[in-house]
PDB file of C-alpha atoms and ligand atoms in Angstrom:
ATOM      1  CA  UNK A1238     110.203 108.720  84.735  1.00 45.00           C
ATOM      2  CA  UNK A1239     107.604 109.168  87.877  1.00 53.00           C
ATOM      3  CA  UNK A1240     107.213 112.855  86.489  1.00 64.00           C
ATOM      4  CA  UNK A1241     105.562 111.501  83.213  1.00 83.00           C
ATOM      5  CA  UNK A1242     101.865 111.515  83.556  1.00 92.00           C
ATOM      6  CA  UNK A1243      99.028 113.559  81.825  1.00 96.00           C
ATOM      7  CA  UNK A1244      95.732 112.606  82.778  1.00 98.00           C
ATOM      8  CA  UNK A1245      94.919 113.351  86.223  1.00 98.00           C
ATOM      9  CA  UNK A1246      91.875 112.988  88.170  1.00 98.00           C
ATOM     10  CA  UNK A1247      91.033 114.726  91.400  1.00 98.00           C
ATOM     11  CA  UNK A1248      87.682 113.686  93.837  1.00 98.00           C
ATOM     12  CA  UNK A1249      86.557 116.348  95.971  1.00 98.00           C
ATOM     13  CA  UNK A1250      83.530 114.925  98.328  1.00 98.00           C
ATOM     14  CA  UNK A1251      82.269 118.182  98.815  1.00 97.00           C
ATOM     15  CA  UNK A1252      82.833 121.414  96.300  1.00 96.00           C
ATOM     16  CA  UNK A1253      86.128 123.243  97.096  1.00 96.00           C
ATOM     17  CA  UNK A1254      88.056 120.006  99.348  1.00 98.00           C
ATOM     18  CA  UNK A1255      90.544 119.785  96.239  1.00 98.00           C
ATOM     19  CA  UNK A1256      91.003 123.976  96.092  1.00 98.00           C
ATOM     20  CA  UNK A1257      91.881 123.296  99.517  1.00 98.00           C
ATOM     21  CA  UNK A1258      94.040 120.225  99.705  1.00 98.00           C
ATOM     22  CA  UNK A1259      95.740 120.429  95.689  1.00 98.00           C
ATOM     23  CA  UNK A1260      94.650 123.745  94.522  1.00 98.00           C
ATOM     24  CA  UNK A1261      98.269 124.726  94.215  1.00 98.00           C
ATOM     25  CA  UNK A1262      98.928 121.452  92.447  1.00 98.00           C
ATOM     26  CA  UNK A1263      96.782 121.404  90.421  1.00 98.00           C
ATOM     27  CA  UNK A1264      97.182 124.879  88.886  1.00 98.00           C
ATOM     28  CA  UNK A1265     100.706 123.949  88.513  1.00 98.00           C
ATOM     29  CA  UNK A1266      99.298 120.808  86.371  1.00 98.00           C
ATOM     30  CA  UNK A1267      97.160 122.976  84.042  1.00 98.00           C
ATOM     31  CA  UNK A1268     100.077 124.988  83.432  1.00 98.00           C
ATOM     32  CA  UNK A1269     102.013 122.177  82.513  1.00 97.00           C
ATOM     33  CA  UNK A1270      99.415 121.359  79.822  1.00 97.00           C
ATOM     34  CA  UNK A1271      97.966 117.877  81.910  1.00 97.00           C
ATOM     35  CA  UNK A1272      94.465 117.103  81.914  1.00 98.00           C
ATOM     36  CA  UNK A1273      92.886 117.447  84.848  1.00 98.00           C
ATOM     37  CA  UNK A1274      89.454 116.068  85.706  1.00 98.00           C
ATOM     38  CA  UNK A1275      87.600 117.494  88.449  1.00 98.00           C
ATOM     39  CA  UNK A1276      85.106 115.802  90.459  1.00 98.00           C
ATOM     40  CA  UNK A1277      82.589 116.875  93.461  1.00 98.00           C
ATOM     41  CA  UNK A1278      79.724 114.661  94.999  1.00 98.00           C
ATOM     42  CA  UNK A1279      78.210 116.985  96.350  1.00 97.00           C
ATOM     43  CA  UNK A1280      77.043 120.781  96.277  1.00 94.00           C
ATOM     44  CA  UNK A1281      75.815 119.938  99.912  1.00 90.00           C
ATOM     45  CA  UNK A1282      72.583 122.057  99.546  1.00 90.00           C
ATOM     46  CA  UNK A1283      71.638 121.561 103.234  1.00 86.00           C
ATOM     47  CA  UNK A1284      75.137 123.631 104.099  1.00 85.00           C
ATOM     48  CA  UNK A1285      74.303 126.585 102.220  1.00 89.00           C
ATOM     49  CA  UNK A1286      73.948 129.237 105.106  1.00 89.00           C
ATOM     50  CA  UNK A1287      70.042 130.628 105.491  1.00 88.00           C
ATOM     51  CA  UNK A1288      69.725 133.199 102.504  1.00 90.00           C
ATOM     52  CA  UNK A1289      71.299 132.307  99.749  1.00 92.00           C
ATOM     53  CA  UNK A1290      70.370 129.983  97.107  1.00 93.00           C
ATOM     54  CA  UNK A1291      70.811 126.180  97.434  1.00 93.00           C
ATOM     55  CA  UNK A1292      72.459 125.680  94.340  1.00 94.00           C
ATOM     56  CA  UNK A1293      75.357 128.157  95.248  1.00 95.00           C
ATOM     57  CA  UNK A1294      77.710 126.333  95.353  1.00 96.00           C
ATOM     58  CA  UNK A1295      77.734 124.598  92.077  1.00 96.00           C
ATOM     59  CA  UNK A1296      77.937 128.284  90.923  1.00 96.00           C
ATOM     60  CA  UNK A1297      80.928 128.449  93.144  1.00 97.00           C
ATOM     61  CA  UNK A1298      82.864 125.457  92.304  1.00 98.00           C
ATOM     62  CA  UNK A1299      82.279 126.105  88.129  1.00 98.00           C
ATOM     63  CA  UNK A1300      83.922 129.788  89.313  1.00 98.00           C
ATOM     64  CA  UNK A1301      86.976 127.664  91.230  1.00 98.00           C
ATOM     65  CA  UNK A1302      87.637 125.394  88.612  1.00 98.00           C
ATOM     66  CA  UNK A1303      87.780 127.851  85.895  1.00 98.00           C
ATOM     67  CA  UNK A1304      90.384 130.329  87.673  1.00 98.00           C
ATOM     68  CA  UNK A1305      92.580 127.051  88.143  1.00 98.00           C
ATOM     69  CA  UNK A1306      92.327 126.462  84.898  1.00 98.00           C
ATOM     70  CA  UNK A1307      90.557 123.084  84.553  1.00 98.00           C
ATOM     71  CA  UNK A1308      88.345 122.870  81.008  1.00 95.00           C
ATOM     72  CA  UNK A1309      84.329 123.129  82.352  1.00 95.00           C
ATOM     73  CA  UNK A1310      83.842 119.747  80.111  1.00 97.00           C
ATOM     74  CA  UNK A1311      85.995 118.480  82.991  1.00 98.00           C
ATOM     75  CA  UNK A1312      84.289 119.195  85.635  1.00 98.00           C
ATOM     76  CA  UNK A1313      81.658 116.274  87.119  1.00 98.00           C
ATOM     77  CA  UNK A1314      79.543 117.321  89.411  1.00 98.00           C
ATOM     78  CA  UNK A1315      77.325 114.864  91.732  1.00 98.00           C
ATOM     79  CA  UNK A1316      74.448 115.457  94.290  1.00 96.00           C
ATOM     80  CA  UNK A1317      74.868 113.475  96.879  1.00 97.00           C
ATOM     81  CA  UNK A1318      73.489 114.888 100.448  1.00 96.00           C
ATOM     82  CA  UNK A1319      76.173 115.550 102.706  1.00 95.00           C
ATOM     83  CA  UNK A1320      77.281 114.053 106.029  1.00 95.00           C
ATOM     84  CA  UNK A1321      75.366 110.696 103.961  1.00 97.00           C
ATOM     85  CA  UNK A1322      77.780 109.167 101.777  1.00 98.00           C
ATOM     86  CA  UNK A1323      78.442 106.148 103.601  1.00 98.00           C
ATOM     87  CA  UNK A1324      74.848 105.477 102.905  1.00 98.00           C
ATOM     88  CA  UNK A1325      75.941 105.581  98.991  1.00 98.00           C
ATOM     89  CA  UNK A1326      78.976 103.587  98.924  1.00 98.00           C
ATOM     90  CA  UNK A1327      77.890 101.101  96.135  1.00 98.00           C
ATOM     91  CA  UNK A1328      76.461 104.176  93.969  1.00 98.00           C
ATOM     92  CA  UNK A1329      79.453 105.985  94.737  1.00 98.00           C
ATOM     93  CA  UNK A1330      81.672 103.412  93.634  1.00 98.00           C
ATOM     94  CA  UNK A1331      79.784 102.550  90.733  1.00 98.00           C
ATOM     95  CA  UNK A1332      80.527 106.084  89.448  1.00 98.00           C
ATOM     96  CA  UNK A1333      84.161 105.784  90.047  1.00 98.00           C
ATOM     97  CA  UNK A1334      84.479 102.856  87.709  1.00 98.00           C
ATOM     98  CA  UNK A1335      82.758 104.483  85.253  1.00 98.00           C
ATOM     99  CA  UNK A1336      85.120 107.614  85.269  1.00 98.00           C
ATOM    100  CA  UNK A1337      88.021 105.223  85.689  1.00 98.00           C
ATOM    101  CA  UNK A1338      86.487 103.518  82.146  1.00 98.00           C
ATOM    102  CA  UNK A1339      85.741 107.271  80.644  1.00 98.00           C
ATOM    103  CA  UNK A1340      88.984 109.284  81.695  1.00 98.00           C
ATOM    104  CA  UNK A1341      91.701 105.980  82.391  1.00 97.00           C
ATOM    105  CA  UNK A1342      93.711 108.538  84.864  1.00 98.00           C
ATOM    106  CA  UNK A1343      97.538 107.617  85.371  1.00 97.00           C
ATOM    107  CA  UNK A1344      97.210 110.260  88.386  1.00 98.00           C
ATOM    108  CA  UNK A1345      94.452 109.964  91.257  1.00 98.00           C
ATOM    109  CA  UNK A1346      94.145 112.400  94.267  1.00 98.00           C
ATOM    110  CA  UNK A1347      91.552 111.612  96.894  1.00 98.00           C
ATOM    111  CA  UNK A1348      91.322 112.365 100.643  1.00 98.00           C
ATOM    112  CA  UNK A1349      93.287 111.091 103.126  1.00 98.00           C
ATOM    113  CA  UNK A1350      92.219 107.623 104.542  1.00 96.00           C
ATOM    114  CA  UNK A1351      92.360 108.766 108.050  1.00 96.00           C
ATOM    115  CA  UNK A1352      90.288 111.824 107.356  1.00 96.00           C
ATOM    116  CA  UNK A1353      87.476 111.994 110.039  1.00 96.00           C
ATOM    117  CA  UNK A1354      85.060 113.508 108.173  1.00 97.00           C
ATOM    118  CA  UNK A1355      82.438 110.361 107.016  1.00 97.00           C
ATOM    119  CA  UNK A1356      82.003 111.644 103.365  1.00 98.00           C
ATOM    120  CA  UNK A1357      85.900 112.100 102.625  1.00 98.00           C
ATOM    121  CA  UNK A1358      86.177 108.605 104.010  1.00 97.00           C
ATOM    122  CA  UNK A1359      84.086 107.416 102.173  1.00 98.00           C
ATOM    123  CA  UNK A1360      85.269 108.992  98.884  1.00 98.00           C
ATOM    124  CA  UNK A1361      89.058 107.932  99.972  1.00 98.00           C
ATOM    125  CA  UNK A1362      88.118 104.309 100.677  1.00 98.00           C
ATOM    126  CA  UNK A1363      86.002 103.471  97.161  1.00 98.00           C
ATOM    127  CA  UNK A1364      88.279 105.485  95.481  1.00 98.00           C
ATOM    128  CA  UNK A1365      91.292 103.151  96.105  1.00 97.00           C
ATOM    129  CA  UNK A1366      89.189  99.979  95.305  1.00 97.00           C
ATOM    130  CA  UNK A1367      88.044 101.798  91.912  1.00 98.00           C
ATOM    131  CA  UNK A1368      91.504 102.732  90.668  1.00 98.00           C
ATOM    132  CA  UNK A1369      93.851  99.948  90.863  1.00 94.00           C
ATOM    133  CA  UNK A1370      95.817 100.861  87.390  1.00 93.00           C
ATOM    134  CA  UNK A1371      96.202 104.405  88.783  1.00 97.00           C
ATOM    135  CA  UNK A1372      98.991 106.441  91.143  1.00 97.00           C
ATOM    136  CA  UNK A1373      96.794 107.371  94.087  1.00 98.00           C
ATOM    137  CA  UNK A1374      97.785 110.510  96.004  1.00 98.00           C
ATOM    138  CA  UNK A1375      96.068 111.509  99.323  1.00 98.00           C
ATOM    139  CA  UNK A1376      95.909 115.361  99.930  1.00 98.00           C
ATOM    140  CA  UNK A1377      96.197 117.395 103.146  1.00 98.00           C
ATOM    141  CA  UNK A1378      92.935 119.121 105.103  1.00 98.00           C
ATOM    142  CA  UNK A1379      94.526 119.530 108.405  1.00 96.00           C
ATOM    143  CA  UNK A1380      91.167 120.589 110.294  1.00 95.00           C
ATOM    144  CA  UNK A1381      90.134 116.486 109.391  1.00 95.00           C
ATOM    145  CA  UNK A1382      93.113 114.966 110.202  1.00 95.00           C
ATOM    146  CA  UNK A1383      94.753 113.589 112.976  1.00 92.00           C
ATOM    147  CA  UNK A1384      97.572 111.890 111.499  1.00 94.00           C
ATOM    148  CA  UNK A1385      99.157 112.282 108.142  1.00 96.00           C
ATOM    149  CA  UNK A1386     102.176 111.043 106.030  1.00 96.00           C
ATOM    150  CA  UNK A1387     103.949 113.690 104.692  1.00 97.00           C
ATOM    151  CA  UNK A1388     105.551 111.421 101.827  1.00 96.00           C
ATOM    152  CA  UNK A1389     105.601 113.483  98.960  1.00 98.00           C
ATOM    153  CA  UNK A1390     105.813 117.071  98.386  1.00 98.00           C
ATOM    154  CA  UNK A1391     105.119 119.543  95.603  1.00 98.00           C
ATOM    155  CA  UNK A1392     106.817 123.035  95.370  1.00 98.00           C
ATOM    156  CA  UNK A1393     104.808 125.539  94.179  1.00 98.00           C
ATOM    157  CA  UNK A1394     105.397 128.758  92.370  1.00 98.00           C
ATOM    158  CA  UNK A1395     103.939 131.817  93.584  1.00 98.00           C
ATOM    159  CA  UNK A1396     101.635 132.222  90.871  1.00 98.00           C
ATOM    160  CA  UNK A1397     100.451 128.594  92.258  1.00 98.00           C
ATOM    161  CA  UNK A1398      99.354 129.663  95.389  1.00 98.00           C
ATOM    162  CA  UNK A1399      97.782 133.045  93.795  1.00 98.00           C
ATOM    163  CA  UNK A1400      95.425 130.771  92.168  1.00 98.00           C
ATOM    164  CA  UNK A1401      94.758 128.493  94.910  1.00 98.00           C
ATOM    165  CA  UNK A1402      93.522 131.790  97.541  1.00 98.00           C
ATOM    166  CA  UNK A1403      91.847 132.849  94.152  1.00 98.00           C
ATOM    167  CA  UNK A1404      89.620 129.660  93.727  1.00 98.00           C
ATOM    168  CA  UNK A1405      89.096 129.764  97.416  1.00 97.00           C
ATOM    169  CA  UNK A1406      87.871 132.707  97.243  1.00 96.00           C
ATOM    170  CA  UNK A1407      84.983 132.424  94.745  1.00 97.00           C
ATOM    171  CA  UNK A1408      83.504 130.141  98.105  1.00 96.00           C
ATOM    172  CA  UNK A1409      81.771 133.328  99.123  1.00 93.00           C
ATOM    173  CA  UNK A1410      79.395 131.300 100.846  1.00 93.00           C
ATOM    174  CA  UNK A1411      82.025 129.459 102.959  1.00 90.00           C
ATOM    175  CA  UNK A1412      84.118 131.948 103.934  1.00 85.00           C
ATOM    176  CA  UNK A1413      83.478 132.796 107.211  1.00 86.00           C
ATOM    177  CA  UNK A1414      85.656 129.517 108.322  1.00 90.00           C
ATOM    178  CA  UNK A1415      88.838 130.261 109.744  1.00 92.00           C
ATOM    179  CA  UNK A1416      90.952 128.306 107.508  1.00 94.00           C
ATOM    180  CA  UNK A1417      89.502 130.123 104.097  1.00 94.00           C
ATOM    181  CA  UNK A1418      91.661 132.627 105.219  1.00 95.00           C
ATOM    182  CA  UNK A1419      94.347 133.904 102.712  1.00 96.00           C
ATOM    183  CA  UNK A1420      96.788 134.126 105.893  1.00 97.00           C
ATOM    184  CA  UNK A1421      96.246 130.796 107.134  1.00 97.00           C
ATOM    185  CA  UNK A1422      96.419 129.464 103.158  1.00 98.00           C
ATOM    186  CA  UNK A1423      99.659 131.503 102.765  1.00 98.00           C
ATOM    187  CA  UNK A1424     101.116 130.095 105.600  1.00 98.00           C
ATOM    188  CA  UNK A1425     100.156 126.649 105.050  1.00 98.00           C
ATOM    189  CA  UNK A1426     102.137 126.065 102.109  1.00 98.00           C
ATOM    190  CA  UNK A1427     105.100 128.054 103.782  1.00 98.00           C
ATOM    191  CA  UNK A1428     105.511 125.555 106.293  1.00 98.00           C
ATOM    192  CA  UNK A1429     105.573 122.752 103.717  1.00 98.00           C
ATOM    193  CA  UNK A1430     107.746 124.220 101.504  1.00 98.00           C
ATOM    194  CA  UNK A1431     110.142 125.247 104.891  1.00 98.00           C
ATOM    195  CA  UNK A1432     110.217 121.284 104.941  1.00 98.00           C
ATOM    196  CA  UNK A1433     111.320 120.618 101.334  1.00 98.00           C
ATOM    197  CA  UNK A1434     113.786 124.362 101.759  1.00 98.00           C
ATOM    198  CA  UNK A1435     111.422 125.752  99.240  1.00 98.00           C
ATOM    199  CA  UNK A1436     109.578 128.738  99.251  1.00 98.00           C
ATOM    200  CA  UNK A1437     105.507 127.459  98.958  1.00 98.00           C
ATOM    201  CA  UNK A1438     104.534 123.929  98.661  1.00 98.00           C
ATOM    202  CA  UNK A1439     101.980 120.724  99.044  1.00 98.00           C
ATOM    203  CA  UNK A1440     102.385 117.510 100.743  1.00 98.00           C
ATOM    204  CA  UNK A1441     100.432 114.208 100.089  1.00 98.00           C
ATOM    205  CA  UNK A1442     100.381 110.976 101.193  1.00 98.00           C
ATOM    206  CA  UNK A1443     101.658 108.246  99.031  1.00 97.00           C
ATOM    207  CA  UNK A1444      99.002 105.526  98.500  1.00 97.00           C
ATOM    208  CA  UNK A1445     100.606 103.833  94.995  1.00 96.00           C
ATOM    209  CA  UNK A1446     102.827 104.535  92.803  1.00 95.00           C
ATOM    210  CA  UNK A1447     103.274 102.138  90.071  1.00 93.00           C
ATOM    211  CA  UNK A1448     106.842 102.747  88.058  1.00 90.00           C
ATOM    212  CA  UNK A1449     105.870 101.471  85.137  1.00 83.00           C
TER     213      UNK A1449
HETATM  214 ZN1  LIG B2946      84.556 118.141 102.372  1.00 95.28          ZN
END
């Protein structure tokens, strides 16, 4: 069965890109009793805006991860600076193999390769050169993409989405950007799920799927 999978990893370049793009997904995972593995590259300290405290937002993402539900011995969290990943490719990848040795995922969701932004590229392109044994999934961040597959969908209870504006919500630091919004969340996954004549969903983009 495609359905049958348990240990899923998810790579979010920067803290909350997986809340965004899978939040909903993920939540629904958790619930399902899979293990999820969460993992950010960066805490991008030279984001934070003037005022607060560098290290917010590894405050923020532990807060995220824990209302969707993901064990804190699951959660990996890197330093890399931000807008510089391409400059860490090897590094980067080196990492990756390691978690693919630690964790052996049967489930991968990374970025979309036709993201724009230069660290989710990054993170999309090593990732599918890392995990060759896996099922790669590429999630949606419409404000970095330009083109994207819808190929698979996932419906989503509501108590799905609750958690997803939840986790995006303990981004107090980020949430002056238009698409933190609960509205614009809301009505994201309404549109999806309008596609699959479901009440809230996700799309991703298919990279593999092995049937095994
Ligand atoms: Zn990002």
């Amino acid at each position: 069965m495609v359905h049958e999978f348990t240990r899923v990893l998810v790579l979010a370049p920067h803290t909350d890109d997986v809340e965004f793009g899978a939040g909903g997904a993920v939540a629904k995972w958790v619930e399902e009793g899979k293990e999820v593995s969460y993992v950010t590259f960066s805490i991008a300290e030279k984001s934070v805006p003037e005022g607060l405290p560098k290290d917010i937002l590894e405050h923020e993402v532990t807060a995220a991860t824990r209302v969707l539900g993901i064990t804190q011995r699951n959660l990996y969290i890197y330093k890399f600076e931000v807008r510089k990943f391409p400059q860490f490719r090897q590094e980067i990848l080196e990492i990756l193999v390691s978690l693919r040795k630690q964790l052996n995922p049967e489930l991968v969701l990374l970025p979309s390769l036709a993201d724009v932004h230069q660290d989710h590229h990054t993170i999309a392109e090593e990732g599918i050169r890392a995990f060759k044994n896996s099922n790669i999934l590429c999630y949606e961040l419409p404000w970095n993409l330009f083109n994207f597959t819808t190929s698979l969908f996932i419906p989503l209870e509501k108590q799905h989405l609750e958690k997803k504006i939840q986790s995006i919500r303990c981004y107090q630091s980020q949430e002056s950007r238009n698409y933190a919004s609960p509205e614009f969340i809301d009505g994201w996954a309404r549109t999806r799920g309008v596609q699959v004549n479901t009440t809230y969903a996700e799309t991703f983009e298919v990279v593999r799927w092995i049937l095994r």
